[in-house]
XYZ file of C-alpha atoms in Angstrom:
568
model
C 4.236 4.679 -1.260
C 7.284 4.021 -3.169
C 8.366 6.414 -6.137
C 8.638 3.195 -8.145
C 4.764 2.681 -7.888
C 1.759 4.422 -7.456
C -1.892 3.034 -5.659
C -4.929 1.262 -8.205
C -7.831 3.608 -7.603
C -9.497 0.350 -5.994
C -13.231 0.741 -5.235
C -13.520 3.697 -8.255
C -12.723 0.831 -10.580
C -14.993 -1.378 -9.212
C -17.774 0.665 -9.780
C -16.566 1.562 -13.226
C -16.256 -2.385 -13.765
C -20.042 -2.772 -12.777
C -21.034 -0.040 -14.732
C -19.662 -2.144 -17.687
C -21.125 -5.438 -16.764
C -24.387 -3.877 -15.638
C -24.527 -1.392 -19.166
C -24.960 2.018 -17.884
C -24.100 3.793 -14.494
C -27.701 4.219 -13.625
C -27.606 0.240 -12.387
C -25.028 1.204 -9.758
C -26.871 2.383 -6.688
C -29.337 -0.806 -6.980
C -26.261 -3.524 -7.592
C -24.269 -1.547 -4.179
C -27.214 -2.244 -1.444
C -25.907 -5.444 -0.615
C -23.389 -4.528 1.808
C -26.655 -3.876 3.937
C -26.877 -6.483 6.860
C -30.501 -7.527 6.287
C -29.712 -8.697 3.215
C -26.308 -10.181 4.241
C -27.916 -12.218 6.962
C -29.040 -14.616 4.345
C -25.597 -14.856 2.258
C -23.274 -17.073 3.966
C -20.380 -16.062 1.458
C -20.688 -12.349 2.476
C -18.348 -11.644 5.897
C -19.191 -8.829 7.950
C -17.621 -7.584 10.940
C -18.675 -7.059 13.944
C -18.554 -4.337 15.924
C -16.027 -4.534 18.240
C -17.333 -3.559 22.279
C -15.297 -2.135 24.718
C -15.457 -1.438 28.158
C -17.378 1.233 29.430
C -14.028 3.242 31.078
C -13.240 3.137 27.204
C -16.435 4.062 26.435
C -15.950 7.109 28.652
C -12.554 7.929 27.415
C -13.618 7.607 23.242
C -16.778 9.928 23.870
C -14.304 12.715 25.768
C -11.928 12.173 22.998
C -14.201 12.627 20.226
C -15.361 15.915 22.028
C -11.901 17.274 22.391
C -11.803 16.724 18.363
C -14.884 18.701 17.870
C -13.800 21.410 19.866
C -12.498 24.822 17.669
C -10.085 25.646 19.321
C -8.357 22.117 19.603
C -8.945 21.749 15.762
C -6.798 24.926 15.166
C -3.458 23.672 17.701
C -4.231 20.491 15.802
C -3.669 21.430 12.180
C -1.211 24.057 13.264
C 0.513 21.304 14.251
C -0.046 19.045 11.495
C 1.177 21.869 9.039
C 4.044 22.049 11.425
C 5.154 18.404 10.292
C 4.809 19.352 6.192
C 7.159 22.201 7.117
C 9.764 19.865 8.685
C 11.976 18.809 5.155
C 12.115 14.641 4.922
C 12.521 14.414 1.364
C 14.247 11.120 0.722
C 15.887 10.738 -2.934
C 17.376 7.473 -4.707
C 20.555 8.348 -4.381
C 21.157 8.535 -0.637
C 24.075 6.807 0.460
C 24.276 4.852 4.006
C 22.859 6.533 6.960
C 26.650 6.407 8.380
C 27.879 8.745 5.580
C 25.135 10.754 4.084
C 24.784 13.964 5.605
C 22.203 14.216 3.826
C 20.045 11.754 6.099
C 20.439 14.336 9.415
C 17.496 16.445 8.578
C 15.131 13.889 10.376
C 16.503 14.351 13.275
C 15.453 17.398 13.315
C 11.723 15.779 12.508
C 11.996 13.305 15.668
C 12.823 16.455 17.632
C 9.697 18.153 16.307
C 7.781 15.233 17.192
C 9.041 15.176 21.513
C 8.164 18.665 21.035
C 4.275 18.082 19.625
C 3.652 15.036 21.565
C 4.853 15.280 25.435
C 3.216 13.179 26.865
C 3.823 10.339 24.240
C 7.617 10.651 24.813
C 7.142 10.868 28.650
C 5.257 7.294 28.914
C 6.139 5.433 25.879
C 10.100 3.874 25.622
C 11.714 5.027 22.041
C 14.248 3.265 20.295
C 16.223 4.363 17.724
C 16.298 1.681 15.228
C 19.134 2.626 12.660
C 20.113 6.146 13.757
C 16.355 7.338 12.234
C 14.236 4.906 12.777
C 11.728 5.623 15.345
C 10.211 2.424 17.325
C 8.043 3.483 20.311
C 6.239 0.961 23.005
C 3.557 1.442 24.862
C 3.599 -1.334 27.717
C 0.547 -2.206 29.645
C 1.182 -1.520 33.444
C -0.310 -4.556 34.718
C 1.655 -7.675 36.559
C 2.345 -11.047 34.813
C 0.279 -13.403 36.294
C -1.627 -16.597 34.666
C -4.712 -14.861 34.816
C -3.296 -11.772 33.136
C -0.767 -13.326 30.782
C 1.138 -11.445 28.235
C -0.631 -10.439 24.856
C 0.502 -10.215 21.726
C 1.331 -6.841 20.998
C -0.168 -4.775 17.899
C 1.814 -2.562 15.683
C 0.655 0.626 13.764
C 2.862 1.861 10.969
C 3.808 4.805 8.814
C 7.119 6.850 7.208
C 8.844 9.780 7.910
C 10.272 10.056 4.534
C 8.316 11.797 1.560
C 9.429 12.223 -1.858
C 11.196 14.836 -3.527
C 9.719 17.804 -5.108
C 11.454 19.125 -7.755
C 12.695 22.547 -8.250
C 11.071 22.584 -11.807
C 7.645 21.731 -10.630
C 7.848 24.146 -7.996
C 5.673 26.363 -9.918
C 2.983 24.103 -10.616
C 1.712 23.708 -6.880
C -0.933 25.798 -5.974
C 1.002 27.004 -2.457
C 3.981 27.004 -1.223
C 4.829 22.197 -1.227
C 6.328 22.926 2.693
C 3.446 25.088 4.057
C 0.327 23.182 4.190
C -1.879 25.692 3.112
C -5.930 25.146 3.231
C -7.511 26.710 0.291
C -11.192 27.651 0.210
C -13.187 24.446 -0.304
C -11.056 22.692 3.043
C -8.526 20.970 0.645
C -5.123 21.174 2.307
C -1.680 21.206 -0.039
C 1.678 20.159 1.017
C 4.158 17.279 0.571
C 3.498 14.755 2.628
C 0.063 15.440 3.898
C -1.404 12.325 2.040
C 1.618 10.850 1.747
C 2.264 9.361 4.747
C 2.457 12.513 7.381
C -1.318 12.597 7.952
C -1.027 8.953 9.500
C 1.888 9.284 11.507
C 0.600 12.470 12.885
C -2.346 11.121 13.181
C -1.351 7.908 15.201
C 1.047 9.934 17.418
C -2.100 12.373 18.257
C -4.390 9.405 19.191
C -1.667 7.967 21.582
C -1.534 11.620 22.573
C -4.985 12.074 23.840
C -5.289 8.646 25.244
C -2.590 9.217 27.339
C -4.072 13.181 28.512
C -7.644 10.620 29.298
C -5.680 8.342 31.865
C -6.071 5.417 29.280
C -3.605 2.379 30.095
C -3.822 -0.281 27.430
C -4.334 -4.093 27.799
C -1.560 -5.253 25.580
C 1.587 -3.693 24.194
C 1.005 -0.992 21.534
C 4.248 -0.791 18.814
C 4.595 2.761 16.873
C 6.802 1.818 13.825
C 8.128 5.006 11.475
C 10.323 4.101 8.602
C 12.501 6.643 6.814
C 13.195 5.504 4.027
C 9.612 3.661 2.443
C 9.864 5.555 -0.693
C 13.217 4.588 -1.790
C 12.557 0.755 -0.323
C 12.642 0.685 2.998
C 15.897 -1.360 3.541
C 17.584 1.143 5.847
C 13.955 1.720 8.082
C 11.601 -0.836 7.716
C 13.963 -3.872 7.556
C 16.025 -2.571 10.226
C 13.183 -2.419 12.877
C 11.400 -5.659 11.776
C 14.764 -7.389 12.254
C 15.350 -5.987 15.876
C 11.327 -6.739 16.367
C 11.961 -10.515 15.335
C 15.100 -10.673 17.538
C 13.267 -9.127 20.374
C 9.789 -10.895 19.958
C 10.002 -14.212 17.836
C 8.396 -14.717 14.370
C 4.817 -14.467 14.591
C 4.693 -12.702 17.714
C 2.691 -9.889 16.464
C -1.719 -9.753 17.034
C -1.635 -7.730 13.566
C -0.264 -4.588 11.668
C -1.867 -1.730 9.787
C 0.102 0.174 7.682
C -0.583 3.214 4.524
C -2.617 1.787 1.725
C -6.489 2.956 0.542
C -8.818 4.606 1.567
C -12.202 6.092 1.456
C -13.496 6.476 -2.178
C -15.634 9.336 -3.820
C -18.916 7.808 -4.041
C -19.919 9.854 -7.422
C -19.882 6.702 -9.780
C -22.136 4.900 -7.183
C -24.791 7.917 -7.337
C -24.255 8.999 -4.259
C -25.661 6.370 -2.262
C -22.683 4.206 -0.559
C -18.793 5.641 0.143
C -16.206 2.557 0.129
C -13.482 2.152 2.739
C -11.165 -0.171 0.901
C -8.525 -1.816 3.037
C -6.268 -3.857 1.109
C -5.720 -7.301 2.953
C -3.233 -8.516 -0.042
C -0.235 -7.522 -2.342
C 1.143 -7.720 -5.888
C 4.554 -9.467 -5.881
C 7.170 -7.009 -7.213
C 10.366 -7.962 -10.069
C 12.366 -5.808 -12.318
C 13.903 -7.337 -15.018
C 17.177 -6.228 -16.461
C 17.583 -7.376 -20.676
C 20.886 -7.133 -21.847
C 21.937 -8.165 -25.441
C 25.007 -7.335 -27.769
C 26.063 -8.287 -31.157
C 29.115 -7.033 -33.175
C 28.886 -3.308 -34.390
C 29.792 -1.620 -37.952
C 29.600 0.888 -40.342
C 25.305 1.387 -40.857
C 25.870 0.970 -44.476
C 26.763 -2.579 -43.548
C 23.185 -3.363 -41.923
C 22.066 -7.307 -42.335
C 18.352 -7.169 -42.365
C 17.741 -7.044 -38.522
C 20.257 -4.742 -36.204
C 20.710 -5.103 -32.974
C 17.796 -2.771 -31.884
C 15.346 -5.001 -34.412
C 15.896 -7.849 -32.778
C 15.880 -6.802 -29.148
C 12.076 -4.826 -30.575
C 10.922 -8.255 -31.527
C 11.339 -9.759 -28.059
C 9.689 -7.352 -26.875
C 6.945 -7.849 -29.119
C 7.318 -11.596 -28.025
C 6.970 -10.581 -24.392
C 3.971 -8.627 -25.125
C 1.663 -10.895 -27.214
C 3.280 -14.796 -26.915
C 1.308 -16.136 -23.382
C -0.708 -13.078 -21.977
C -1.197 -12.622 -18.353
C -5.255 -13.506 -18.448
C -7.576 -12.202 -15.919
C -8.327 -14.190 -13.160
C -10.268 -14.171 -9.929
C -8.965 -16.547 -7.428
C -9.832 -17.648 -3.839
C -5.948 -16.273 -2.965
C -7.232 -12.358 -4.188
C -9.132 -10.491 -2.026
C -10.917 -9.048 -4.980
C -13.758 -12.462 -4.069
C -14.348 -11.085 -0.635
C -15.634 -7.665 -2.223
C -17.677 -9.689 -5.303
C -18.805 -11.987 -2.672
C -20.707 -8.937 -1.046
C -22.583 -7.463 -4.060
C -25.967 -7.794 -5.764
C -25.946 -8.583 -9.286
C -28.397 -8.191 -12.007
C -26.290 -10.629 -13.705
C -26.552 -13.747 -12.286
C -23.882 -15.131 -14.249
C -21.748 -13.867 -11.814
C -22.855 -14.970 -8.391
C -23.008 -18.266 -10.397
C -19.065 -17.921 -11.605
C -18.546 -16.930 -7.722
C -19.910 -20.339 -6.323
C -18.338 -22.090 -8.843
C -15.343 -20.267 -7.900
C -15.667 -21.321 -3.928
C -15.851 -24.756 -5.204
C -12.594 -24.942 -6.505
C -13.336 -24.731 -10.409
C -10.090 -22.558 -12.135
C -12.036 -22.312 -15.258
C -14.307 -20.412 -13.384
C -11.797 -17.764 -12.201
C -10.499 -16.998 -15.897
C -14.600 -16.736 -16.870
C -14.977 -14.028 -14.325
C -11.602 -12.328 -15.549
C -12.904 -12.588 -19.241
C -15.928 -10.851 -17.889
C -13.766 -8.090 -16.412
C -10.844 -7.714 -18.915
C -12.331 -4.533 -20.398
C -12.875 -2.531 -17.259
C -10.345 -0.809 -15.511
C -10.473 -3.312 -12.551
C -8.591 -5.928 -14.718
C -5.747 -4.182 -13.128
C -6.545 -6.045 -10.041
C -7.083 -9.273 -11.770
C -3.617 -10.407 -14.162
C -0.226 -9.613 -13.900
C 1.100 -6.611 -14.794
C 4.078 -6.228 -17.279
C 5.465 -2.643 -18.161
C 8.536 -2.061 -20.289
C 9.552 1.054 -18.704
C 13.399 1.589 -19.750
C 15.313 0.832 -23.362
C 18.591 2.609 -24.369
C 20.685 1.095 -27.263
C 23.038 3.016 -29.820
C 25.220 5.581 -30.218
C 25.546 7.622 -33.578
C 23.152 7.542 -36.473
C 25.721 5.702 -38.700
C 27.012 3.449 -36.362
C 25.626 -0.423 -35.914
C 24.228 -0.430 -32.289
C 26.385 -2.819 -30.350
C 24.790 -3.080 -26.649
C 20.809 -2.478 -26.300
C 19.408 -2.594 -23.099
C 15.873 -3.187 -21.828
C 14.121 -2.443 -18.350
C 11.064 -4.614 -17.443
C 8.748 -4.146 -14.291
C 5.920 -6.620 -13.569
C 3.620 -6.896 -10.615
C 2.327 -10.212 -9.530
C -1.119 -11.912 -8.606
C -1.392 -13.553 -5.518
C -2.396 -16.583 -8.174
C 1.009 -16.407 -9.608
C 4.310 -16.265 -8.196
C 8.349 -15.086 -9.113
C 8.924 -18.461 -10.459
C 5.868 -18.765 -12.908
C 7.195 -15.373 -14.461
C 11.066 -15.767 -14.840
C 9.868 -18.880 -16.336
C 7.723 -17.248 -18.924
C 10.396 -14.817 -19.701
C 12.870 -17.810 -20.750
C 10.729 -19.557 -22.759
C 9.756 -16.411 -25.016
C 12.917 -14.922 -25.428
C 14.997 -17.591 -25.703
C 14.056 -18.910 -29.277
C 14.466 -15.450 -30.270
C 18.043 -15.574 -29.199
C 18.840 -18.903 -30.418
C 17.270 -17.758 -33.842
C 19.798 -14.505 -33.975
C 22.606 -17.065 -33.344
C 23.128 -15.579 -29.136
C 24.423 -17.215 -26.109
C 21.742 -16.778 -23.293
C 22.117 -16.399 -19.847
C 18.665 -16.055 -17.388
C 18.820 -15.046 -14.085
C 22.393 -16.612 -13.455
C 24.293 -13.768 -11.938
C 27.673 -16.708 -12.034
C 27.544 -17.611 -15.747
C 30.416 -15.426 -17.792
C 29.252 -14.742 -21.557
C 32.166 -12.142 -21.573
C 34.175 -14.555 -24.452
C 30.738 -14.154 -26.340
C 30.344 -11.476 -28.783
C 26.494 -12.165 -29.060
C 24.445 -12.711 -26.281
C 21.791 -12.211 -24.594
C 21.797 -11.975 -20.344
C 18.402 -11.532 -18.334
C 18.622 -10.636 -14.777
C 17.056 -9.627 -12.111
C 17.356 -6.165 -10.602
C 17.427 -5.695 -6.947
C 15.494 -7.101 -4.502
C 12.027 -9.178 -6.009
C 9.035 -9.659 -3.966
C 6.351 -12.977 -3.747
C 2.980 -11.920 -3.595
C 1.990 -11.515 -0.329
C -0.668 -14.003 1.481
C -4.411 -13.024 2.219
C -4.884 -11.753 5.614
C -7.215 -14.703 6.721
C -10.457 -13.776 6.855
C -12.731 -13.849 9.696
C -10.146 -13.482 12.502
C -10.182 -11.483 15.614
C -8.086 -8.783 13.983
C -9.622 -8.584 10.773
C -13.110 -8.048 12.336
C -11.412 -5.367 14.646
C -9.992 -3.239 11.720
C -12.871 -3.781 9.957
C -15.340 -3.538 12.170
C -13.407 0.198 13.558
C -13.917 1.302 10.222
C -17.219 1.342 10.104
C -17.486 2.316 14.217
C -15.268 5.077 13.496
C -15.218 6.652 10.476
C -19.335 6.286 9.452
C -20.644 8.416 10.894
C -18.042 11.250 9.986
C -18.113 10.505 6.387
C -21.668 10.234 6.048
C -22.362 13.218 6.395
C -19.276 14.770 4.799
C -20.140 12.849 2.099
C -23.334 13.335 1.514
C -23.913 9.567 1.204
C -26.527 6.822 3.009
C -23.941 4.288 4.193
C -19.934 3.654 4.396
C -19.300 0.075 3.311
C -15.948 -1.581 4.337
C -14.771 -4.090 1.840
C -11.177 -5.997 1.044
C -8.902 -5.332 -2.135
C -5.522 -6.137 -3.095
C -2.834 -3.574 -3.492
C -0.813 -2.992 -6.711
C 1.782 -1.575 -5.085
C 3.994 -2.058 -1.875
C 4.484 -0.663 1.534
C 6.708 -1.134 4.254
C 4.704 -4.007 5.373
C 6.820 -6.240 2.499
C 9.539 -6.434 5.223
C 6.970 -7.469 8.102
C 5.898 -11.193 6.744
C 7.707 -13.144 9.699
C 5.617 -11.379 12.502
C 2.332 -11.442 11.451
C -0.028 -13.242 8.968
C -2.668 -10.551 9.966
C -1.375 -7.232 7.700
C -3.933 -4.433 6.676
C -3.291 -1.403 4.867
C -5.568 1.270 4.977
C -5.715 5.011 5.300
C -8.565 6.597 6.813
C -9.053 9.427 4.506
C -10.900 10.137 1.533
C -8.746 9.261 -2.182
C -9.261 10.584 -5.152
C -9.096 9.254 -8.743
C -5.325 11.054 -8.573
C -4.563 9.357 -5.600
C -4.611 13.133 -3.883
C -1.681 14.059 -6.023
C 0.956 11.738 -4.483
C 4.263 11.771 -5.490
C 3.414 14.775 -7.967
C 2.325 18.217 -7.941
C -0.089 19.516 -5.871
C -0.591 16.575 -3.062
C -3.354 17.312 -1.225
C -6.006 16.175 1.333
C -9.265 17.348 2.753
C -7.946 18.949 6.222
C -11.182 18.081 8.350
C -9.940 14.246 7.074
C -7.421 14.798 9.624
C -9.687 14.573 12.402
C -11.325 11.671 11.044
C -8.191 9.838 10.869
C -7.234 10.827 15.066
C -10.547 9.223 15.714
C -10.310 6.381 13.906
C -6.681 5.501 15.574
C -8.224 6.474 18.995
C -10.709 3.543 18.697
C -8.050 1.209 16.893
C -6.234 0.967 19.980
C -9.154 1.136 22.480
C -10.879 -1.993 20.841
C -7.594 -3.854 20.101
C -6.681 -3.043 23.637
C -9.685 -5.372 24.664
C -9.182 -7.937 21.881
């Protein structure tokens, strides 16, 4: 994930949330047995996949796979190999220039040349591309001929990044090992940069694709292996550069569906250790950073009117942070329903506020936000606003002249860029007009440079829309969901210690890569099929970590990904 966000620990809040609505943690187990399908049979507002059959040649070729994984001495070249890809340097920092100039881009090639080394037979069969000198595209093209009884299929694309970031030199100190070695301590837990974040899943895809190809497997339709390099400092150089060259080559909409990093499988401690939660977000938060800018005349401080520059820049902030709230709300657009829709209450207030919701009633959706506003899953249900930046002055005695304020927010899929710039004008702009300021909001062309007191709000870089629900109840959402549970079940059962895995939608807070994939697919899924902590496995700070037998989990789970969407 970006540096400039960091993941909602999805299904751990909901089960705090019901612990609040339900008064005391000891409801939990009884209010999580709906995702059983006896009981699911008989609620038509509850979807559950199915799961997926393949031929039996697959069938053959997912068992022998799945015994290779098991096998010691294939486990050891594995995470050799895996701590052979934490040791390979991709730290990517915000101030890299163009990939033309900065030397400092270089070191990954000497990650793609690690990767031909790991993965023969991957780089044998499968055509690469370099997509913007580091950008690695690979294609895996079904051998068959074109005929109308064979026609073409829309291919399906599995994602990750290269790029990790940055670990200080300061903080050096605070990991447990060595940040580049991927040590395993005791307990299993593996340490490194970038073994959560995203190496495990690019490793992890590559070694699937790996295997298949040792088994004599030839897919259906045309597998696409997209790594960006640059996700955590926006993905403009990677991402965007091979979706581009993938619309030019393909069309819009031309892709069956994408799966990218996102969650993944939650500790199941707060649910008393009955059900684990693989949570795969099928939505996104919209993204804008807001720039304030204001300036009034300066002057001696014994000079002061009653409100400097810095008072009256504090009470628009106040303004932005009390006048119009962002209320809780559960729509039909967040996937936050799909996961209510599949619980048992002991409230029935709430299965009542959920038809109502179905039926269209908006009053409805701010009831069930009220409900939720003081659990730590109203995260998932308002808008986010976080004033993050403020600088303004320059000597104790001196009137401040220029204050400057930096805003982030992170949007509903109820609400949109337009609703919030909107909002931002009509609080702040009585302030300014009260203080006597020219105002200027989000017009990049208007010149307040003959104005000694103004105020200018702009946007920062690049803004994102909230992206669209992955529609529910399509071919490719019942194959990712219905792999999950195929796949990964059985393996986290029992690591677990838990009676049942239950797979279940959420939006995302923050953004991946798949921001710059909207025109090929409507069908995007982010998921990661490892086990998240309430620290996100200590991504994008000290100590990253993941549990290392995960990393099998995660080859199986791509192995039967791209058997059963082979067959789709």
């Amino acid at each position: 994930m970006s540096a400039l966000v960091s993941f909602v620990v999805f299904a751990t809040t909901f089960l705090r949330c019901f612990a609040a609505i339900m008064g005391s943690t000891h409801d939990i187990p009884a209010s999580f047995m709906a995702l059983s399908s006896e009981e699911n049979s008989a609620n038509q507002h509850c979807w559950l996949p199915q799961i997926p059959k393949i031929s039996n040649a697959s069938s053959i070729i997912y068992e022998n796979i799945k015994q290779t994984l098991g096998e010691e001495r294939y486990k050891s070249k594995s995470i050799a190999r895996f701590q052979g890809a934490i040791g390979v340097d991709t730290q990517a920092n915000d101030d890299f220039g163009s990939v033309k100039t900065d030397e400092r881009w270089s070191k990954f090639y000497r990650f793609s040349e690690f990767l031909k080394k790991e993965f023969p037979l991957v780089h044998k069969n499968l055509q690469l591309e370099r997509i913007n000198y580091h950008g690695l595209l690979y294609t895996w093209t079904p051998s068959f001929e074109k005929t109308k009884e064979n026609h073409p299929k829309k291919p399906f694309l599995l994602m990750a990044h290269q790029d990790t970031v940055p670990v200080s030199n300061e903080s050096i100190a605070d990991w447990k090992f060595d940040p580049f070695a991927g040590r395993i301590d005791n307990s299993g837990i593996m340490y490194g940069r970038g073994v959560h974040d995203d190496k495990n899943s690019l490793i992890s895809i590559l070694e699937a694709v790996e295997l298949l190809l040792n088994n004599k497997f030839k897919p259906n339709r045309p597998l696409l292996l997209a790594f960006g390099f640059d996700e955590e400092v926006s993905g403009t150089r990677g991402a965007l550069e091979i979706s581009q060259f993938l619309q030019q080559r393909y069309g819009k909409h031309s892709i069956e569906f994408i799966l990218d990093e996102g969650p993944g499988i939650v500790d199941q401690s707060l649910s008393g250790g009955e059900i684990a939660y693989a949570t795969v977000a099928t939505a996104e938060k919209g993204y804008l950073d807001v720039s304030i800018e204001a300036k009034v005349p300066g002057g001696h401080s014994s000079l002061a009117e009653k409100h400097s520059l810095i008072g009256i820049v504090a009470e628009m902030i106040m303004s932005l942070e009390n006048k119009y709230p962002f209320l809780p709300r559960v729509s039909k657009k967040n996937p936050l329903l799909g996961f209510l829709s599949c619980q048992r209450f002991h409230d029935q207030e709430i299965p009542l506020l959920l038809n109502r919701i179905r039926d269209g009633d908006e009053t409805a959706e701010y009831e069930l936000g009220f409900l939720l506003q003081n659990s730590s899953i109203s995260a998932l249900t308002h808008t986010s606003q976080a004033i993050d930046l403020i600088s303004g002055g320059q000597k104790i005695n001196a009137l401040p002249e220029r204050v400057s304020v930096g805003i982030n927010y992170r949007i509903t899929p109820d609400s949109s860029l337009k609703e919030i710039k909107g909002r931002i004008c009509d609080i702040l702009k009585p302030v300014a007009l009260k203080y006597d300021m020219d105002c200027s909001f989000f017009n990049d062309e208007e010149n307040l440079s003959s104005s000694d007191r103004f105020l200018r709000v702009s946007q920062i870089g690049r803004a994102l829309e909230p992206a669209k629900m992955s529609p529910q109840g399509s071919k490719s959402y019942s194959i990712i969901f219905g792999t999950v549970i195929s796949a990964l079940e059985p393996f986290y059962t029992e690591a677990m210690s838990v009676k049942s895995l239950a797979v279940v939608p959420t939006l995302m807070a923050g953004n991946t890569d798949t921001r710059h994939y909207w025109n090929l697919t409507e069908n995007l899924f982010r998921f990661r099929p490892t086990r998240i902590d309430e620290r996100n496995n200590g991504g994008h700070t000290v100590n990253e970590h993941l549990h290392a037998g995960d990393h099998f989990a995660a080859v199986q789970f791509y192995t039967a990904l791209i058997l059963n969407a082979s067959e789709m």
